[in-house]
Coordinates of C-alpha atoms (C1' of nucleotides) in Angstrom, one line a residue:
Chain A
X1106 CA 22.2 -87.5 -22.3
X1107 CA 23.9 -84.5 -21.9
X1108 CA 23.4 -84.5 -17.5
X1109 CA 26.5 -86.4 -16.4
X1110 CA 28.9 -84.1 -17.9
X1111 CA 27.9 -81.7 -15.7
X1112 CA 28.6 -83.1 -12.9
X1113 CA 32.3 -81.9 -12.2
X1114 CA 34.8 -84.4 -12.0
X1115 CA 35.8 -85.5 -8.4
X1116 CA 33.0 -83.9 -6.6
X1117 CA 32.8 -85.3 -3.5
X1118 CA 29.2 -85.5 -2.8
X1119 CA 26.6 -86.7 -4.4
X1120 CA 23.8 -84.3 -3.6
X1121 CA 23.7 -83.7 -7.4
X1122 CA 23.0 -86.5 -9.4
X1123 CA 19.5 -86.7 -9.5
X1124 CA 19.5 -82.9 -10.0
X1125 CA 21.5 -83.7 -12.6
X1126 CA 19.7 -85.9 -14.8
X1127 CA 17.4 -82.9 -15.3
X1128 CA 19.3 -80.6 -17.1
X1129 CA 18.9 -79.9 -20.4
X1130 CA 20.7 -77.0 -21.2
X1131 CA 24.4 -75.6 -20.7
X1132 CA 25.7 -72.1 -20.8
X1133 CA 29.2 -70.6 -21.0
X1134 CA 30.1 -67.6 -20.0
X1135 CA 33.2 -65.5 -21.1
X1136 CA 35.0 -63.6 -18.2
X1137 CA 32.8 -61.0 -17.1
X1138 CA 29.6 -62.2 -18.2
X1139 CA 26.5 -61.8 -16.1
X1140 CA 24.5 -64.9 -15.8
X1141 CA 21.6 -63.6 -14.2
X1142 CA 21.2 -59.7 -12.9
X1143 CA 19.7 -58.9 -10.0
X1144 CA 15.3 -58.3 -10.2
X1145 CA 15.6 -60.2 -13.2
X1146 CA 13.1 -63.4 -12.5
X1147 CA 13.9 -66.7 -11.8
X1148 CA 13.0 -69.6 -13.3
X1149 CA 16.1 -72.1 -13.1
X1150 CA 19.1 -72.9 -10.7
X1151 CA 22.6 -73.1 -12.5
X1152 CA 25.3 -75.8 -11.8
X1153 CA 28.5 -74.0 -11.7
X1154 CA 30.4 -76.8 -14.5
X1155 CA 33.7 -75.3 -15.1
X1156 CA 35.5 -71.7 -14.1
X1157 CA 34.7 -69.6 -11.1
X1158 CA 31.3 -67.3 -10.8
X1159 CA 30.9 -64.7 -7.8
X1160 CA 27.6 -63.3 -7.0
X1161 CA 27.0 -59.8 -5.6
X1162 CA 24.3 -57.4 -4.4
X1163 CA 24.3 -54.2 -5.4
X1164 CA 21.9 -51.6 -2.8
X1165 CA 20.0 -48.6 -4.0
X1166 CA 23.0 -46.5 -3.9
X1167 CA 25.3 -48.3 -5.6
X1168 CA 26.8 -50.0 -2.7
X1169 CA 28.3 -53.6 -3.8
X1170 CA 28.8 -56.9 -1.4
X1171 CA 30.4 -59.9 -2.6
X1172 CA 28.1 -62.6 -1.1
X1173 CA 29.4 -65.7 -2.6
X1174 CA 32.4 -67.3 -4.9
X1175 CA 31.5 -70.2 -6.1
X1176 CA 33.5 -73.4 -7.5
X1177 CA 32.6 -76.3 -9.9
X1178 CA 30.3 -78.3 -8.9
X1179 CA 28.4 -75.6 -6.5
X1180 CA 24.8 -74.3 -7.3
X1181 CA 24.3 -70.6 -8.3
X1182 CA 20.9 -68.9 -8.1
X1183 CA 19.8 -70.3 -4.5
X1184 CA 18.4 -66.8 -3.5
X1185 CA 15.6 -64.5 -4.8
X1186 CA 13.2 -67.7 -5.0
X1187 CA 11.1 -65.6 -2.6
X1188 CA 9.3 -63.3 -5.4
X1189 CA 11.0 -65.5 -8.1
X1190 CA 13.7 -62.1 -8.6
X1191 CA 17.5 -62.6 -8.5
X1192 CA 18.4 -60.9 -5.1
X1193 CA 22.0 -60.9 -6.3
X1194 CA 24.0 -60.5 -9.7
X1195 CA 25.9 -63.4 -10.7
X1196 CA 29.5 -62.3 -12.6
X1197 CA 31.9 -64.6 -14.2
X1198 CA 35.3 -64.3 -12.9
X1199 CA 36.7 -66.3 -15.6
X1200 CA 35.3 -68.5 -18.5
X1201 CA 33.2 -71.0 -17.4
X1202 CA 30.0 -73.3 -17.9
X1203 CA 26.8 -73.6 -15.9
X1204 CA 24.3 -76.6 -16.5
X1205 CA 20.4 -75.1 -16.3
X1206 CA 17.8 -76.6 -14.5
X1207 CA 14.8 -75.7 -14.5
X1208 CA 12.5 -75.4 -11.3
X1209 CA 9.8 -76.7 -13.5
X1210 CA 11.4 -79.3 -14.4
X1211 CA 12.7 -80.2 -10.9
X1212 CA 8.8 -79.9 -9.6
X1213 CA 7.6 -82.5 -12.2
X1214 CA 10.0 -85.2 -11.7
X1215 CA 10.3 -84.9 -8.1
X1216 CA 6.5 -85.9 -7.9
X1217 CA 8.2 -89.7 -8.9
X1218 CA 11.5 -89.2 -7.2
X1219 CA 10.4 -87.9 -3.7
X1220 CA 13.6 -87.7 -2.2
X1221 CA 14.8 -85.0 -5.1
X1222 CA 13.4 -82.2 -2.7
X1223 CA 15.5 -83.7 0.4
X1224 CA 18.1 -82.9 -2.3
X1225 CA 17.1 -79.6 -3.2
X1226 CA 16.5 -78.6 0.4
X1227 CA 20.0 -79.8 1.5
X1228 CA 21.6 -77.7 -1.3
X1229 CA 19.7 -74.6 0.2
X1230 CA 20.5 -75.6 3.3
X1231 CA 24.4 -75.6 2.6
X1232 CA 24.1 -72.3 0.9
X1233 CA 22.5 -71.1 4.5
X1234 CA 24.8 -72.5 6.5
X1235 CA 27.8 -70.8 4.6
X1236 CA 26.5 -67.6 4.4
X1237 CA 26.1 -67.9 8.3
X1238 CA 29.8 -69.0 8.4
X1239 CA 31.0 -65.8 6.8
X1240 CA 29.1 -64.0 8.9
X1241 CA 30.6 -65.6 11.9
X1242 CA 34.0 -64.5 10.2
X1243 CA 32.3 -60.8 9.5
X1244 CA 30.7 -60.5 12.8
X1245 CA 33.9 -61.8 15.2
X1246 CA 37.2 -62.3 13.7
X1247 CA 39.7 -59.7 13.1
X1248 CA 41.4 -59.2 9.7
X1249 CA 44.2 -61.8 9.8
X1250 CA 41.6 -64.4 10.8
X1251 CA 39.2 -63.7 8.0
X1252 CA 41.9 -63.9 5.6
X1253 CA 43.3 -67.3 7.3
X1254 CA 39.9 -68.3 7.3
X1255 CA 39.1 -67.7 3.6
X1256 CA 42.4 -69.3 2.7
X1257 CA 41.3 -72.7 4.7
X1258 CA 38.2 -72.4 3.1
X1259 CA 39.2 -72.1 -0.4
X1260 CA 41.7 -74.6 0.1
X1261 CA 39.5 -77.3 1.4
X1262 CA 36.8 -76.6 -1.9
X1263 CA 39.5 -76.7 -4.1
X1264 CA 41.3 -80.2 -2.3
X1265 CA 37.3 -81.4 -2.9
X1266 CA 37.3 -81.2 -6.4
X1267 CA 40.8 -82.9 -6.8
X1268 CA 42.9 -80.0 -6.7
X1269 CA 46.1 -79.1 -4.6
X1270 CA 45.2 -78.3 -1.2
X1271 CA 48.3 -76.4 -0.8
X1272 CA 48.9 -75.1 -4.2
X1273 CA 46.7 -73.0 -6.1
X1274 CA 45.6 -69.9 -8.1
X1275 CA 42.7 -67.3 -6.5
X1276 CA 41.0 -66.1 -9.4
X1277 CA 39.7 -63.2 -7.8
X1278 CA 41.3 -59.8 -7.1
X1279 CA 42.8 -58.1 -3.6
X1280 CA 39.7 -55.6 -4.1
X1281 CA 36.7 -58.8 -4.7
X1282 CA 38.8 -60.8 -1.3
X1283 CA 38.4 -57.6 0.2
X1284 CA 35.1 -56.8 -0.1
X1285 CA 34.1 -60.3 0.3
X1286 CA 35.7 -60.3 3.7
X1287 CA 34.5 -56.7 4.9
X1288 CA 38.1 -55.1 4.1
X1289 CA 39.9 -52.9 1.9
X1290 CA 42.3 -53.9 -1.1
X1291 CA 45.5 -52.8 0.7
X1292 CA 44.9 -54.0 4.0
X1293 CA 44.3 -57.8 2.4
X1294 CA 47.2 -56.9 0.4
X1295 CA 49.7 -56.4 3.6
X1296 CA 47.9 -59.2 5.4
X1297 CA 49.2 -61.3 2.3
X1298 CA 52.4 -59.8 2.6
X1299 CA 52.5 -60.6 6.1
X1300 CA 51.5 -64.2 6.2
X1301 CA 54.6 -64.4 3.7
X1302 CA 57.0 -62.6 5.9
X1303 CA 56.2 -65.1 8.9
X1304 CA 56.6 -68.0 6.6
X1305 CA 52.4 -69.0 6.6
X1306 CA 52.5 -68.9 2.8
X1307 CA 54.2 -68.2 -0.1
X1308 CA 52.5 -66.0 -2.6
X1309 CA 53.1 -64.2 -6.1
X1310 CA 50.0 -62.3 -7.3
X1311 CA 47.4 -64.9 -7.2
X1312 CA 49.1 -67.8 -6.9
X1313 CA 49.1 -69.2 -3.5
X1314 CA 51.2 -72.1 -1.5
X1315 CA 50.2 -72.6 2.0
X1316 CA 53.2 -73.8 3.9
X1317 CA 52.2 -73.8 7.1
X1318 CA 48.4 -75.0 7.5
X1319 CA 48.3 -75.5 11.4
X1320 CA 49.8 -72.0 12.2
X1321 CA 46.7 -70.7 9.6
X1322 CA 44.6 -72.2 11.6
X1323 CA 46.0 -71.3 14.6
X1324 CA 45.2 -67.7 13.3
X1325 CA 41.9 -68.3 12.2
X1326 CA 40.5 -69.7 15.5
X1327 CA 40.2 -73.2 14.6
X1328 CA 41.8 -75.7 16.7
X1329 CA 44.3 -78.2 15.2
Chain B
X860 CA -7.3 -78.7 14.2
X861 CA -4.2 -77.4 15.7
X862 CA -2.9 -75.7 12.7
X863 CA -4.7 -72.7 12.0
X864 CA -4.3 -71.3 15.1
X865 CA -0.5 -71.8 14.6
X866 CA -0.4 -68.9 11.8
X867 CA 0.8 -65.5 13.7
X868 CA -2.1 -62.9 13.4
X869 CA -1.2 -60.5 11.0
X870 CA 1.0 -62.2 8.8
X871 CA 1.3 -60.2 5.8
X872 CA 2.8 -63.1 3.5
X873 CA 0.7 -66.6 2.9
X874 CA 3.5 -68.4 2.6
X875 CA 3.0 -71.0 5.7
X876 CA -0.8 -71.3 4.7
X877 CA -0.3 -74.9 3.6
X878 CA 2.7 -75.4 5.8
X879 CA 0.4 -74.5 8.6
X880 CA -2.1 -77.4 7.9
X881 CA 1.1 -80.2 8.7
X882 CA 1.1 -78.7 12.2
X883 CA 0.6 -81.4 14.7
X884 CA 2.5 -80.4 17.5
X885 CA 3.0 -77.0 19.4
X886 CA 6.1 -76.6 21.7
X887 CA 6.3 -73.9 24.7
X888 CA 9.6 -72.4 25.5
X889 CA 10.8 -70.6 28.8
X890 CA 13.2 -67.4 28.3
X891 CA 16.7 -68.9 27.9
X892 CA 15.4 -72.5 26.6
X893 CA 16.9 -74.1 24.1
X894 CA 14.7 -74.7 20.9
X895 CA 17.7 -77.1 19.4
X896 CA 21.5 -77.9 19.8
X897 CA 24.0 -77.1 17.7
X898 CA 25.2 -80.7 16.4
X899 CA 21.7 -82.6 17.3
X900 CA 20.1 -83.9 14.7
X901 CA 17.5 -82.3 12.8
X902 CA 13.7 -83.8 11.9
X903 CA 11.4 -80.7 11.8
X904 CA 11.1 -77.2 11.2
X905 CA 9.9 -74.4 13.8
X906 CA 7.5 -71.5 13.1
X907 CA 7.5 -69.1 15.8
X908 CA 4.2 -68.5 17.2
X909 CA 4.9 -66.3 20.5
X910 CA 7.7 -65.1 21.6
X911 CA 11.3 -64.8 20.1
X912 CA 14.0 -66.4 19.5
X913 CA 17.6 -66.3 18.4
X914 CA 20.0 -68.9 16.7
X915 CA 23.9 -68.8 17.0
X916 CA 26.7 -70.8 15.8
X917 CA 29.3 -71.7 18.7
X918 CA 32.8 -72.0 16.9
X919 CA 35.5 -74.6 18.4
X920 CA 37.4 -71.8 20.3
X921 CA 33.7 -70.9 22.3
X922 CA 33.3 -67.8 19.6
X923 CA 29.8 -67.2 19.6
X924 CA 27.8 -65.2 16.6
X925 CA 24.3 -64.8 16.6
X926 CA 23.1 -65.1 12.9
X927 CA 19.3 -64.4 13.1
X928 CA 16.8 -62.8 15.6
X929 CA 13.5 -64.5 14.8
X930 CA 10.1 -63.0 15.3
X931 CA 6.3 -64.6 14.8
X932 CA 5.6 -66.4 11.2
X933 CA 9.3 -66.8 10.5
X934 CA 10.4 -70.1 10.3
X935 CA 13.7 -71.8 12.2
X936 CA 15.8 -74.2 11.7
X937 CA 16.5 -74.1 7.7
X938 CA 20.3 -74.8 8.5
X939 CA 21.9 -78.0 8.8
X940 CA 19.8 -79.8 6.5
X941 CA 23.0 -80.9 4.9
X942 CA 23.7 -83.6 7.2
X943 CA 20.5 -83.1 9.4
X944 CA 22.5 -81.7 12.0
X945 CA 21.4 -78.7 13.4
X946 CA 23.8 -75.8 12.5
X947 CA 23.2 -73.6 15.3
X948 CA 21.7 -73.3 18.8
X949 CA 18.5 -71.8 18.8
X950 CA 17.6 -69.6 21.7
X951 CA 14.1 -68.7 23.2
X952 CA 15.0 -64.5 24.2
X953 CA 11.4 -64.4 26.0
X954 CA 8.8 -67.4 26.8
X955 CA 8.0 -68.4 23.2
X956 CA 5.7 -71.0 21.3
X957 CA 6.9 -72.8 18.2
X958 CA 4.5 -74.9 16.0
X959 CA 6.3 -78.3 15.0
X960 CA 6.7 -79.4 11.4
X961 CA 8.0 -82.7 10.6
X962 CA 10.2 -83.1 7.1
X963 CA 8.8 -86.7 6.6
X964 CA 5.2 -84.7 6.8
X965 CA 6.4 -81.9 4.4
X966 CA 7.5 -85.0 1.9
X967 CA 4.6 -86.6 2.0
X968 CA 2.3 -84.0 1.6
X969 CA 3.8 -82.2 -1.0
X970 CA 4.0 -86.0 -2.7
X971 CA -0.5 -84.6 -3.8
X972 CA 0.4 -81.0 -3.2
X973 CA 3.0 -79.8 -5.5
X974 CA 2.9 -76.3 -4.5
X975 CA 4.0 -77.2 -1.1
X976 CA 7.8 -77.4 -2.6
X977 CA 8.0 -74.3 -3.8
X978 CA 6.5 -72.8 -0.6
X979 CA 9.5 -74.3 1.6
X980 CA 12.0 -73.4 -1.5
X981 CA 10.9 -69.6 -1.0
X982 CA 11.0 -69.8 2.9
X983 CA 14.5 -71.2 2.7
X984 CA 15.3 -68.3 -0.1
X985 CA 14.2 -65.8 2.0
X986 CA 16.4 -67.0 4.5
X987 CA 19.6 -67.0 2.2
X988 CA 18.4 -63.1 0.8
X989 CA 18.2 -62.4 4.9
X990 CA 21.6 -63.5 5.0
X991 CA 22.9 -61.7 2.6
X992 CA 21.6 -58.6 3.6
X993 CA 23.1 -59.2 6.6
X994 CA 26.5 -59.5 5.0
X995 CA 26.2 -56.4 3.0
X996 CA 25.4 -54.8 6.3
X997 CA 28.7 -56.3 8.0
X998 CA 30.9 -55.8 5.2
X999 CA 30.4 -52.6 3.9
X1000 CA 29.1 -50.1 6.3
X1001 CA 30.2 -48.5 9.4
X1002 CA 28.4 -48.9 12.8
X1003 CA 25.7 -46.5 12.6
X1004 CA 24.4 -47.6 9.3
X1005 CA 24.2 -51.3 10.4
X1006 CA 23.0 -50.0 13.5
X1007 CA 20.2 -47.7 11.8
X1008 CA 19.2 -50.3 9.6
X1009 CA 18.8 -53.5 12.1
X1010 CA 16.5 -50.6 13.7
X1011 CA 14.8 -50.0 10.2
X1012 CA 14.6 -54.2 10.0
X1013 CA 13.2 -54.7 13.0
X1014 CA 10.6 -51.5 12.8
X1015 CA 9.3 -53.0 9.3
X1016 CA 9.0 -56.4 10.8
X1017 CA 6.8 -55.6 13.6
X1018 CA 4.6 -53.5 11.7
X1019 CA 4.2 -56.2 9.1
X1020 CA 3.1 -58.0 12.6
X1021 CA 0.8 -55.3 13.0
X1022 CA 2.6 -53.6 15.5
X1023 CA 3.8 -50.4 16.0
X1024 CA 6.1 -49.4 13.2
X1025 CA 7.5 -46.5 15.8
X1026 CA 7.6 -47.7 18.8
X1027 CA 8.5 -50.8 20.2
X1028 CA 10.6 -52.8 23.0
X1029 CA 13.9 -54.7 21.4
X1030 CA 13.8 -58.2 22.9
X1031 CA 17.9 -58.6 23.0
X1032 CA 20.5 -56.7 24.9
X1033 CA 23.2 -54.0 23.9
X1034 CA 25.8 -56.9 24.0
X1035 CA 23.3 -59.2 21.8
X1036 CA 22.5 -56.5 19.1
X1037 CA 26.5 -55.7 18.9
X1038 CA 26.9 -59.2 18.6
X1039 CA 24.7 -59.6 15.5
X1040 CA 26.2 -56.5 14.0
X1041 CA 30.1 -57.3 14.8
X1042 CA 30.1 -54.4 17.5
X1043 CA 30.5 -54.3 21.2
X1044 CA 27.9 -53.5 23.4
X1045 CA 30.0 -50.4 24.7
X1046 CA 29.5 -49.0 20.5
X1047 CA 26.4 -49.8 20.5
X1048 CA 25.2 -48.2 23.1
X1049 CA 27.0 -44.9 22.4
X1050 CA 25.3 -44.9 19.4
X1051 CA 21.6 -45.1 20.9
X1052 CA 23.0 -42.4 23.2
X1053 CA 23.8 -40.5 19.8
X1054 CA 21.0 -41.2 17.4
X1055 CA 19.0 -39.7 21.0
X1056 CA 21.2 -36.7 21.7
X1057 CA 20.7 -36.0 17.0
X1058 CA 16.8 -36.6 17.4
X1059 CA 16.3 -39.5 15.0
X1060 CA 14.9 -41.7 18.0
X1061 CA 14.1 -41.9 22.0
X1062 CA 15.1 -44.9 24.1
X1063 CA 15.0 -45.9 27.2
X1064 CA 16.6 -49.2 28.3
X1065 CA 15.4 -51.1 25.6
X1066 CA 11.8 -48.9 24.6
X1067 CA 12.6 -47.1 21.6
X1068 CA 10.6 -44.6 19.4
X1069 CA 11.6 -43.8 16.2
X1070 CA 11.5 -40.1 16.0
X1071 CA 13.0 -39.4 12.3
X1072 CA 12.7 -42.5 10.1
X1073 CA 14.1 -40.7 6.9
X1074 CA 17.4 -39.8 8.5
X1075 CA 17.4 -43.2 10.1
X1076 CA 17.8 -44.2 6.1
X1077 CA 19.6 -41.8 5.5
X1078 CA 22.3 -43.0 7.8
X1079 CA 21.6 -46.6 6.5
X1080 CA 22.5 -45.6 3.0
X1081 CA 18.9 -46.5 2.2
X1082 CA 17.7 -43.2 -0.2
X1083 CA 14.3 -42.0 1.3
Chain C
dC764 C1' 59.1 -50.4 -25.0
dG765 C1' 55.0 -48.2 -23.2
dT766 C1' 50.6 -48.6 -21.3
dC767 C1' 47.2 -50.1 -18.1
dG768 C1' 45.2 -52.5 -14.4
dA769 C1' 46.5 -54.7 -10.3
dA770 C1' 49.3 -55.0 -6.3
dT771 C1' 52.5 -53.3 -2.8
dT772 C1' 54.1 -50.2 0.5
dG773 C1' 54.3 -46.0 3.4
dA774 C1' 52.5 -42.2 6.2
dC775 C1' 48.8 -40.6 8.4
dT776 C1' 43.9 -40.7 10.1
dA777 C1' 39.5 -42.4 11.6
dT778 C1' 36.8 -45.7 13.6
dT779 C1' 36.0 -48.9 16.8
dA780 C1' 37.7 -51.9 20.7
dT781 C1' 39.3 -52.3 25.3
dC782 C1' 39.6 -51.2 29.9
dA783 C1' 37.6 -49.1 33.7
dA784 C1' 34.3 -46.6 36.5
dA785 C1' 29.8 -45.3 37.7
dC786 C1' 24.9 -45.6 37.2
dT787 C1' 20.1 -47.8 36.8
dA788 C1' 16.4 -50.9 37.4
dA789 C1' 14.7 -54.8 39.1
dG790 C1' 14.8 -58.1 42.2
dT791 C1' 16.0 -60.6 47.1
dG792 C1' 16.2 -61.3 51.7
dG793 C1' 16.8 -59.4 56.4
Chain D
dC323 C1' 10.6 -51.1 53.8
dC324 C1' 15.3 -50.8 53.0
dA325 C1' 19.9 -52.0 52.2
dC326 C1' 22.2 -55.1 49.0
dT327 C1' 22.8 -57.7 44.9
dT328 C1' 23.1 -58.4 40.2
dA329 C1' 22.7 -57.9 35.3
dG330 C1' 22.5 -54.6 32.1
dT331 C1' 23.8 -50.1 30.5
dT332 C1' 26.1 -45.7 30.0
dT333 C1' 30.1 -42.9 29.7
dG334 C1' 35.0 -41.7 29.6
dA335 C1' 40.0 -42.3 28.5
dT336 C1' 43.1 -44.6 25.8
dA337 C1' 44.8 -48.1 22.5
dA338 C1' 44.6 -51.1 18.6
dT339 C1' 43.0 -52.0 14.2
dA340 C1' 41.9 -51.1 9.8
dG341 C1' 40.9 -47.2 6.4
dT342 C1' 42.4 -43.4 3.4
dC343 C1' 45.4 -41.1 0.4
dA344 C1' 49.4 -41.3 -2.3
dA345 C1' 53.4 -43.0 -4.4
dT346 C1' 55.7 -46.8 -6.6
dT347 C1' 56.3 -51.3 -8.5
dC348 C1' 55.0 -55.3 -11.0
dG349 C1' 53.2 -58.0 -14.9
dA350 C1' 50.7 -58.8 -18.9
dC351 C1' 49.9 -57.5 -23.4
dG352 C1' 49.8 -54.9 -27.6

DNA sequence: CGTCGAATTGACTATTATCAAACTAAGTGG
DNA sequence: CCACTTAGTTTGATAATAGTCAATTCGACG
């Protein structure tokens, strides 16, 4: 069976693994691949397996928002269920593989395994709940805390999946952190700068070592 | 039965029509009630019947964000699912009713009515696209466009309501609306006082008319 | 070694926040 | 009925923050 190699190693929770006996299907994706586009339909969420996927809407005049980068083990493809249309593009920032699932599929066998829509709904649910987070970071927090706060975050997803806390490589750009976090290139760019110069972090294009986690904090609004 | 009556009138969308039917109990809310806590745990969903309501997230340093103004037929409390603890506060603005829906009911149900699932999946999507929208609002555009489109949201919502598309009374405050939008009151007022003084609407306190939707779009990067 | 995309840094500007004062509308109690 | 609150709003003056434009620099890769 070709589920359980989906699921990535040392995810922490197990909201996946019924989900994850339903897939059938895997696709890889080279570095800038689209997985879906946005008003294509819908029929399937994707399990991100391996690599690093961002989605982004794009309005009517050409306007772009980075809503989402997502890691291993995170579900892609949680929006535009209302009309069954992607709301968002999904890009690939580097190679990677998604499992498929289909919603089909996950409506037939959750008639015998009830609690596979308390699954389903708790994975929406999370997806909710972050978006609301960024927006608390969008909506309140100057620059330097967004950027702490991004840092904290990413950190913590990629200490999850068994990775460095403190050590680790941002596969996206100044200009994608940017416009993820409601700024421009350069001003992320001397934030990063400045972080360094006060001793928060070390950094070297996109590799990143957080040296002083408490002080980020400090910076992002969260109590340590 | 109690359910029917528990649909708003006017609801453009049929998406609570089975929803509706698992209605079994109705709460009333006085302005300034709280629907739910942030941290209490969650067992049911709320569809506004009366009334609105708004839900924020309370960070550890007090930081408040408001991440949704909620009118009739919209549905609250799709965050926190996670861990069944509610995400956010949820706030009645003006003496509101709510129509209860137990999750036990909405599994059980949906156990002989399949199409039940995909009715909560869509009503959860739609709250991830809102969202999203949100963010592209926060991230990428400068006051007056976020502030001309919330007033472009809000005007499409009520008609949909079957309200006045053009004039209508805003339920939150100047410091409520900047709040939402990452402003302060003091810029969002100036900018009613502008979009007044340039034509494109009236207001008084918080009555406003919408005098000149296409440059209202305009502004809000939304082609006409 | 040269080219190209990405990142850094600087100088300057625009936007929005902050602080402060005055005004309004809707009560409240004498 | 009329001061007197009070919460919400408006407006102004000034300051802080982040954006824009422009010039280098860095690193990867052919």
């Amino acid at each position: 069976m070709m589920g359980n190699v989906c699921l990535p190693a040392g995810m922490p929770e197990r909201e996946l693994e019924q989900i994850d006996l339903l897939v059938k299907e895997r696709v890889r994706l080279k570095k800038g691949d689209l997985l879906y586009r946005q008003e294509e339909s819908l029929d399937a969420l994707f399990g991100l397996r391996t690599g690093s996927v961002k989605t982004q809407l794009e309005d009517a005049s050409g306007q772009v928002q980075i809503t989402g980068f997502f890691l291993p083990g995170e579900v892609i493809g949680l929006d535009g269920m209302l009309d069954s249309l992607h709301a968002s593009n999904a890009v690939a920032m580097e190679d990677s593989e998604v499992c498929v699932v289909k919603l089909e599929d996950i409506d037939e066998v959750s008639r015998y395994a009830p609690s596979l829509q308390g699954q389903v709904r708790r994975i929406m649910s999370k997806e909710i709940s972050r978006s609301h987070q960024v927006l608390l970071a969008l909506g309140s927090m100057r620059s330097e805390a967004r950027l702490a706060a991004f840092l904290i975050n990413l950190s913590q997803r990629l200490s999850a999946l068994g990775y460095s806390s403190t050590d680790f490589v941002m596969r996206m750009s100044r200009e994608e952190i940017g416009n993820y976090l409601g700024l421009t290139l350069e001003t992320v760019s001397r934030l990063f700068s400045r972080f360094a110069r006060d001793g928060l972090i070390r950094v070297s294009q996109r590799e990143v070592r957080i040296l002083d986690l408490d002080a980020l904090k400090q910076l992002a609004g969260q109590v340590s």
